[in-house]
Amino acid sequence: MKKVLILGAHGHIAALARKQLLADTDVQLSLFLRRAKRIQDADPKRETVIDGDASNVEQLTAAMKGVDIVYANLAGGNIEDQAKAVVAAMDQTKVKRLIWISTLGIYDEVPGAFGKWNHAQLDGGYLETYAAAAKVIEASDLDYTIIRPAWLSNKDIVSYELTHRNDTFKGTEVSRKSIADLVTKIILDPSKYVRDSLGVNQPNTDGAKPSFY
Ligand SMILES: NC(=O)c1ccc[n+]([C@@H]2O[C@H](COP(=O)([O-])OP(=O)(O)OC[C@H]3O[C@@H](n4cnc5c(N)ncnc54)[C@H](OP(=O)(O)O)[C@@H]3O)[C@@H](O)[C@H]2O)c1
């Protein structure tokens, strides 16, 4: 049985992916999060809840024993340190497959007026640290897939298209549910998008800003 470790399991996208993975697959889930008692509804047959911090290599290494795929749904000003810790723990435990949620704009790949708006919103700490974290992942020898969502909405739709590492970004927004769907699809077929970095947007959402701004 495939075993997936979700880092940052209380995150918004992670919660949706968890739900879809339980419904659509038979994978076993290890749910790694700070203040783990926030998850009270774990399915004892399929889920294990682990209290831990994703910047702590020891805790990560312990959580990765016997795991096939790591899905990191992390955030925060120390995201680069978390990336370093995740890579170190994966190296130690010889787990190769990583799905890493990042953001649009880390390669300056967002064109036009929306690209400028995106810089104005995200420069000054966020974009720089997320870019640095992605560099750590790309410099590793892991079988990673970096996911760069457009601006996230909580719309109840699954509708997305992909761009790849050296493509110009498309669109302005995408639903968290769509990102959860993409993560589920990659977990079902981990040979997909290895060592790629995927831009993810809802089709036909080009413009100067996401519709909800
Ligand atoms: N908002 C947007 O439009 C947008 C667009 C593109 C990309 N993104 C990025 O996409 C990612 C996922 O989105 P989301 O909505 O699922 O984010 P989210 O709900 O903020 O989830 C991120 C999770 O990371 C966890 N985390 C942070 N530091 C941690 C640590 N040291 N150890 C363990 N867990 C840690 C947080 O845990 P706690 O609950 O313990 O704090 C949180 O649950 C985020 O990085 C976000 O910045 C956002």
GROMACS .gro file of C-alpha atoms and ligand atoms in nm:
model
  261
    1MET     CA    1   0.000   0.000   0.000
    2LYS     CA    2   0.140   0.339  -0.100
    3LYS     CA    3   0.216   0.565   0.196
    4VAL     CA    4   0.202   0.944   0.162
    5LEU     CA    5   0.332   1.193   0.417
    6ILE     CA    6   0.149   1.528   0.414
    7LEU     CA    7   0.357   1.808   0.567
    8GLY     CA    8   0.147   2.099   0.688
    9ALA     CA    9  -0.157   1.873   0.694
   10HIS     CA   10  -0.381   2.138   0.849
   11GLY     CA   11  -0.328   2.374   0.553
   12HIS     CA   12  -0.621   2.465   0.331
   13ILE     CA   13  -0.508   2.278   0.020
   14ALA     CA   14  -0.377   1.988   0.227
   15ALA     CA   15  -0.718   1.942   0.390
   16LEU     CA   16  -0.885   1.924   0.048
   17ALA     CA   17  -0.620   1.687  -0.087
   18ARG     CA   18  -0.655   1.468   0.221
   19LYS     CA   19  -1.030   1.442   0.164
   20GLN     CA   20  -0.986   1.356  -0.205
   21LEU     CA   21  -0.707   1.106  -0.137
   22LEU     CA   22  -0.926   0.924   0.115
   23ALA     CA   23  -1.217   0.918  -0.128
   24ASP     CA   24  -1.042   0.844  -0.460
   25THR     CA   25  -0.742   0.628  -0.363
   26ASP     CA   26  -0.639   0.359  -0.118
   27VAL     CA   27  -0.318   0.529  -0.003
   28GLN     CA   28  -0.219   0.544   0.363
   29LEU     CA   29  -0.170   0.897   0.496
   30SER     CA   30   0.067   1.032   0.758
   31LEU     CA   31  -0.058   1.375   0.861
   32PHE     CA   32   0.232   1.587   0.990
   33LEU     CA   33   0.145   1.919   1.148
   34ARG     CA   34   0.213   2.153   1.435
   35ARG     CA   35  -0.041   2.127   1.719
   36ALA     CA   36  -0.160   1.792   1.591
   37LYS     CA   37  -0.462   1.781   1.821
   38ARG     CA   38  -0.630   2.010   1.568
   39ILE     CA   39  -0.701   1.694   1.366
   40GLN     CA   40  -0.964   1.495   1.553
   41ASP     CA   41  -1.126   1.307   1.267
   42ALA     CA   42  -0.841   1.085   1.147
   43ASP     CA   43  -0.946   0.750   1.005
   44PRO     CA   44  -0.751   0.500   1.222
   45LYS     CA   45  -0.747   0.245   0.938
   46ARG     CA   46  -0.580   0.479   0.692
   47GLU     CA   47  -0.432   0.777   0.874
   48THR     CA   48  -0.163   0.847   1.131
   49VAL     CA   49  -0.133   1.190   1.289
   50ILE     CA   50   0.215   1.318   1.375
   51ASP     CA   51   0.292   1.630   1.575
   52GLY     CA   52   0.596   1.804   1.429
   53ASP     CA   53   0.759   2.110   1.282
   54ALA     CA   54   0.876   2.098   0.920
   55SER     CA   55   1.195   2.285   1.003
   56ASN     CA   56   1.302   2.002   1.237
   57VAL     CA   57   1.509   1.743   1.047
   58GLU     CA   58   1.487   1.485   1.326
   59GLN     CA   59   1.108   1.499   1.342
   60LEU     CA   60   1.087   1.487   0.963
   61THR     CA   61   1.324   1.192   0.940
   62ALA     CA   62   1.121   0.996   1.193
   63ALA     CA   63   0.800   1.075   1.003
   64MET     CA   64   0.947   0.968   0.668
   65LYS     CA   65   1.030   0.609   0.762
   66GLY     CA   66   0.848   0.378   0.519
   67VAL     CA   67   0.698   0.664   0.319
   68ASP     CA   68   0.674   0.654  -0.063
   69ILE     CA   69   0.577   1.015  -0.138
   70VAL     CA   70   0.614   1.340   0.055
   71TYR     CA   71   0.358   1.612  -0.021
   72ALA     CA   72   0.471   1.940   0.136
   73ASN     CA   73   0.196   2.200   0.178
   74LEU     CA   74   0.399   2.446   0.382
   75ALA     CA   75   0.421   2.823   0.426
   76GLY     CA   76   0.599   3.086   0.629
   77GLY     CA   77   0.895   3.322   0.634
   78ASN     CA   78   1.132   3.031   0.703
   79ILE     CA   79   1.015   2.830   0.401
   80GLU     CA   80   1.373   2.806   0.272
   81ASP     CA   81   1.484   2.644   0.599
   82GLN     CA   82   1.187   2.410   0.577
   83ALA     CA   83   1.291   2.315   0.221
   84LYS     CA   84   1.645   2.243   0.343
   85ALA     CA   85   1.511   2.031   0.629
   86VAL     CA   86   1.276   1.836   0.400
   87VAL     CA   87   1.554   1.765   0.149
   88ALA     CA   88   1.794   1.660   0.428
   89ALA     CA   89   1.537   1.425   0.582
   90MET     CA   90   1.445   1.277   0.243
   91ASP     CA   91   1.814   1.220   0.167
   92GLN     CA   92   1.860   1.047   0.502
   93THR     CA   93   1.557   0.824   0.463
   94LYS     CA   94   1.610   0.771   0.087
   95VAL     CA   95   1.257   0.879   0.004
   96LYS     CA   96   1.278   1.022  -0.349
   97ARG     CA   97   0.937   1.158  -0.450
   98LEU     CA   98   0.841   1.508  -0.338
   99ILE     CA   99   0.545   1.729  -0.426
  100TRP     CA  100   0.620   2.086  -0.314
  101ILE     CA  101   0.360   2.364  -0.316
  102SER     CA  102   0.516   2.697  -0.405
  103THR     CA  103   0.368   3.004  -0.572
  104LEU     CA  104   0.342   3.181  -0.905
  105GLY     CA  105   0.611   3.438  -0.977
  106ILE     CA  106   0.923   3.268  -0.835
  107TYR     CA  107   1.098   3.273  -1.174
  108ASP     CA  108   0.960   3.612  -1.276
  109GLU     CA  109   0.751   3.410  -1.520
  110VAL     CA  110   0.426   3.606  -1.485
  111PRO     CA  111   0.384   3.840  -1.783
  112GLY     CA  112   0.234   4.185  -1.838
  113ALA     CA  113   0.022   4.395  -1.606
  114PHE     CA  114  -0.065   4.096  -1.389
  115GLY     CA  115   0.305   4.018  -1.348
  116LYS     CA  116   0.364   4.374  -1.226
  117TRP     CA  117   0.065   4.357  -0.990
  118ASN     CA  118   0.186   4.021  -0.860
  119HIS     CA  119   0.531   4.166  -0.785
  120ALA     CA  120   0.373   4.462  -0.610
  121GLN     CA  121   0.171   4.227  -0.386
  122LEU     CA  122   0.435   3.964  -0.318
  123ASP     CA  123   0.779   4.132  -0.328
  124GLY     CA  124   0.946   4.229  -0.005
  125GLY     CA  125   0.988   3.886   0.152
  126TYR     CA  126   0.734   3.634   0.025
  127LEU     CA  127   0.839   3.584  -0.336
  128GLU     CA  128   1.210   3.593  -0.253
  129THR     CA  129   1.187   3.328   0.018
  130TYR     CA  130   0.961   3.103  -0.190
  131ALA     CA  131   1.206   3.135  -0.482
  132ALA     CA  132   1.496   3.045  -0.253
  133ALA     CA  133   1.305   2.740  -0.125
  134ALA     CA  134   1.234   2.625  -0.481
  135LYS     CA  135   1.606   2.657  -0.562
  136VAL     CA  136   1.686   2.425  -0.271
  137ILE     CA  137   1.443   2.167  -0.409
  138GLU     CA  138   1.572   2.201  -0.766
  139ALA     CA  139   1.933   2.165  -0.652
  140SER     CA  140   1.851   1.833  -0.482
  141ASP     CA  141   1.857   1.497  -0.658
  142LEU     CA  142   1.500   1.426  -0.552
  143ASP     CA  143   1.219   1.335  -0.791
  144TYR     CA  144   1.033   1.655  -0.715
  145THR     CA  145   0.733   1.831  -0.865
  146ILE     CA  146   0.705   2.196  -0.770
  147ILE     CA  147   0.352   2.335  -0.801
  148ARG     CA  148   0.307   2.709  -0.858
  149PRO     CA  149  -0.063   2.794  -0.816
  150ALA     CA  150  -0.209   3.118  -0.944
  151TRP     CA  151  -0.395   3.329  -0.685
  152LEU     CA  152  -0.601   3.086  -0.483
  153SER     CA  153  -0.977   3.089  -0.439
  154ASN     CA  154  -1.204   2.865  -0.237
  155LYS     CA  155  -1.441   2.817  -0.531
  156ASP     CA  156  -1.605   2.477  -0.543
  157ILE     CA  157  -1.470   2.394  -0.889
  158VAL     CA  158  -1.198   2.181  -1.040
  159SER     CA  159  -1.076   2.355  -1.353
  160TYR     CA  160  -0.711   2.400  -1.435
  161GLU     CA  161  -0.441   2.394  -1.698
  162LEU     CA  162  -0.066   2.361  -1.660
  163THR     CA  163   0.241   2.544  -1.774
  164HIS     CA  164   0.591   2.404  -1.729
  165ARG     CA  165   0.927   2.518  -1.586
  166ASN     CA  166   1.034   2.747  -1.868
  167ASP     CA  167   0.691   2.860  -1.989
  168THR     CA  168   0.530   3.197  -1.938
  169PHE     CA  169   0.262   3.178  -1.665
  170LYS     CA  170  -0.102   3.178  -1.781
  171GLY     CA  171  -0.413   3.315  -1.609
  172THR     CA  172  -0.451   3.486  -1.273
  173GLU     CA  173  -0.639   3.252  -1.041
  174VAL     CA  174  -0.718   2.890  -0.958
  175SER     CA  175  -0.923   2.711  -0.693
  176ARG     CA  176  -0.758   2.530  -0.403
  177LYS     CA  177  -0.975   2.234  -0.501
  178SER     CA  178  -0.798   2.225  -0.838
  179ILE     CA  179  -0.457   2.212  -0.673
  180ALA     CA  180  -0.579   1.929  -0.447
  181ASP     CA  181  -0.695   1.745  -0.759
  182LEU     CA  182  -0.355   1.787  -0.926
  183VAL     CA  183  -0.176   1.663  -0.613
  184THR     CA  184  -0.408   1.359  -0.604
  185LYS     CA  185  -0.342   1.283  -0.972
  186ILE     CA  186   0.035   1.298  -0.918
  187ILE     CA  187   0.010   1.071  -0.614
  188LEU     CA  188  -0.190   0.824  -0.823
  189ASP     CA  189   0.078   0.835  -1.096
  190PRO     CA  190   0.406   0.957  -0.943
  191SER     CA  191   0.590   0.917  -1.274
  192LYS     CA  192   0.410   1.233  -1.390
  193TYR     CA  193   0.592   1.569  -1.392
  194VAL     CA  194   0.913   1.445  -1.228
  195ARG     CA  195   1.170   1.728  -1.188
  196ASP     CA  196   0.923   1.974  -1.337
  197SER     CA  197   0.777   2.293  -1.193
  198LEU     CA  198   0.413   2.339  -1.287
  199GLY     CA  199   0.226   2.667  -1.313
  200VAL     CA  200  -0.143   2.600  -1.245
  201ASN     CA  201  -0.424   2.834  -1.349
  202GLN     CA  202  -0.792   2.824  -1.426
  203PRO     CA  203  -0.832   2.855  -1.806
  204ASN     CA  204  -0.956   3.189  -1.940
  205THR     CA  205  -0.870   3.391  -1.631
  206ASP     CA  206  -0.621   3.621  -1.802
  207GLY     CA  207  -0.631   3.982  -1.687
  208ALA     CA  208  -0.455   4.241  -1.478
  209LYS     CA  209  -0.574   4.090  -1.148
  210PRO     CA  210  -0.764   3.787  -1.018
  211SER     CA  211  -1.143   3.835  -1.043
  212PHE     CA  212  -1.177   3.856  -0.666
  213TYR     CA  213  -0.950   4.166  -0.642
  214LIG     N1  214  -0.303   3.268  -0.130
  214LIG     C1  215  -0.267   3.256  -0.257
  214LIG     O1  216  -0.329   3.316  -0.346
  214LIG     C2  217  -0.151   3.167  -0.294
  214LIG     C3  218  -0.115   3.154  -0.427
  214LIG     C4  219  -0.013   3.066  -0.462
  214LIG     C5  220   0.052   2.993  -0.364
  214LIG     N2  221   0.017   3.009  -0.234
  214LIG     C6  222   0.089   2.927  -0.133
  214LIG     O2  223   0.038   2.795  -0.142
  214LIG     C7  224   0.071   2.726  -0.022
  214LIG     C8  225  -0.046   2.639   0.023
  214LIG     O3  226  -0.165   2.717   0.032
  214LIG     P1  227  -0.272   2.689   0.149
  214LIG     O4  228  -0.388   2.777   0.121
  214LIG     O5  229  -0.292   2.544   0.169
  214LIG     O6  230  -0.186   2.749   0.272
  214LIG     P2  231  -0.210   2.736   0.428
  214LIG     O7  232  -0.350   2.703   0.461
  214LIG     O8  233  -0.148   2.859   0.489
  214LIG     O9  234  -0.120   2.607   0.468
  214LIG     C9  235   0.014   2.614   0.494
  214LIG    C10  236   0.042   2.527   0.615
  214LIG    O10  237   0.183   2.528   0.639
  214LIG    C11  238   0.195   2.498   0.775
  214LIG     N3  239   0.328   2.529   0.826
  214LIG    C12  240   0.394   2.646   0.821
  214LIG     N4  241   0.512   2.634   0.882
  214LIG    C13  242   0.520   2.505   0.929
  214LIG    C14  243   0.617   2.433   0.999
  214LIG     N5  244   0.733   2.489   1.035
  214LIG     N6  245   0.591   2.304   1.030
  214LIG    C15  246   0.475   2.246   0.992
  214LIG     N7  247   0.378   2.310   0.925
  214LIG    C16  248   0.402   2.438   0.893
  214LIG    C17  249   0.090   2.584   0.841
  214LIG    O11  250   0.065   2.524   0.964
  214LIG     P3  251   0.001   2.599   1.090
  214LIG    O12  252  -0.146   2.577   1.073
  214LIG    O13  253   0.061   2.525   1.204
  214LIG    O14  254   0.043   2.744   1.084
  214LIG    C18  255  -0.026   2.574   0.744
  214LIG    O15  256  -0.121   2.480   0.784
  214LIG    C19  257   0.113   2.833   0.079
  214LIG    O16  258   0.253   2.830   0.091
  214LIG    C20  259   0.070   2.961   0.013
  214LIG    O17  260   0.151   3.073   0.049
  214LIG    C21  261  -0.083   3.094  -0.197
   0.00000   0.00000   0.00000
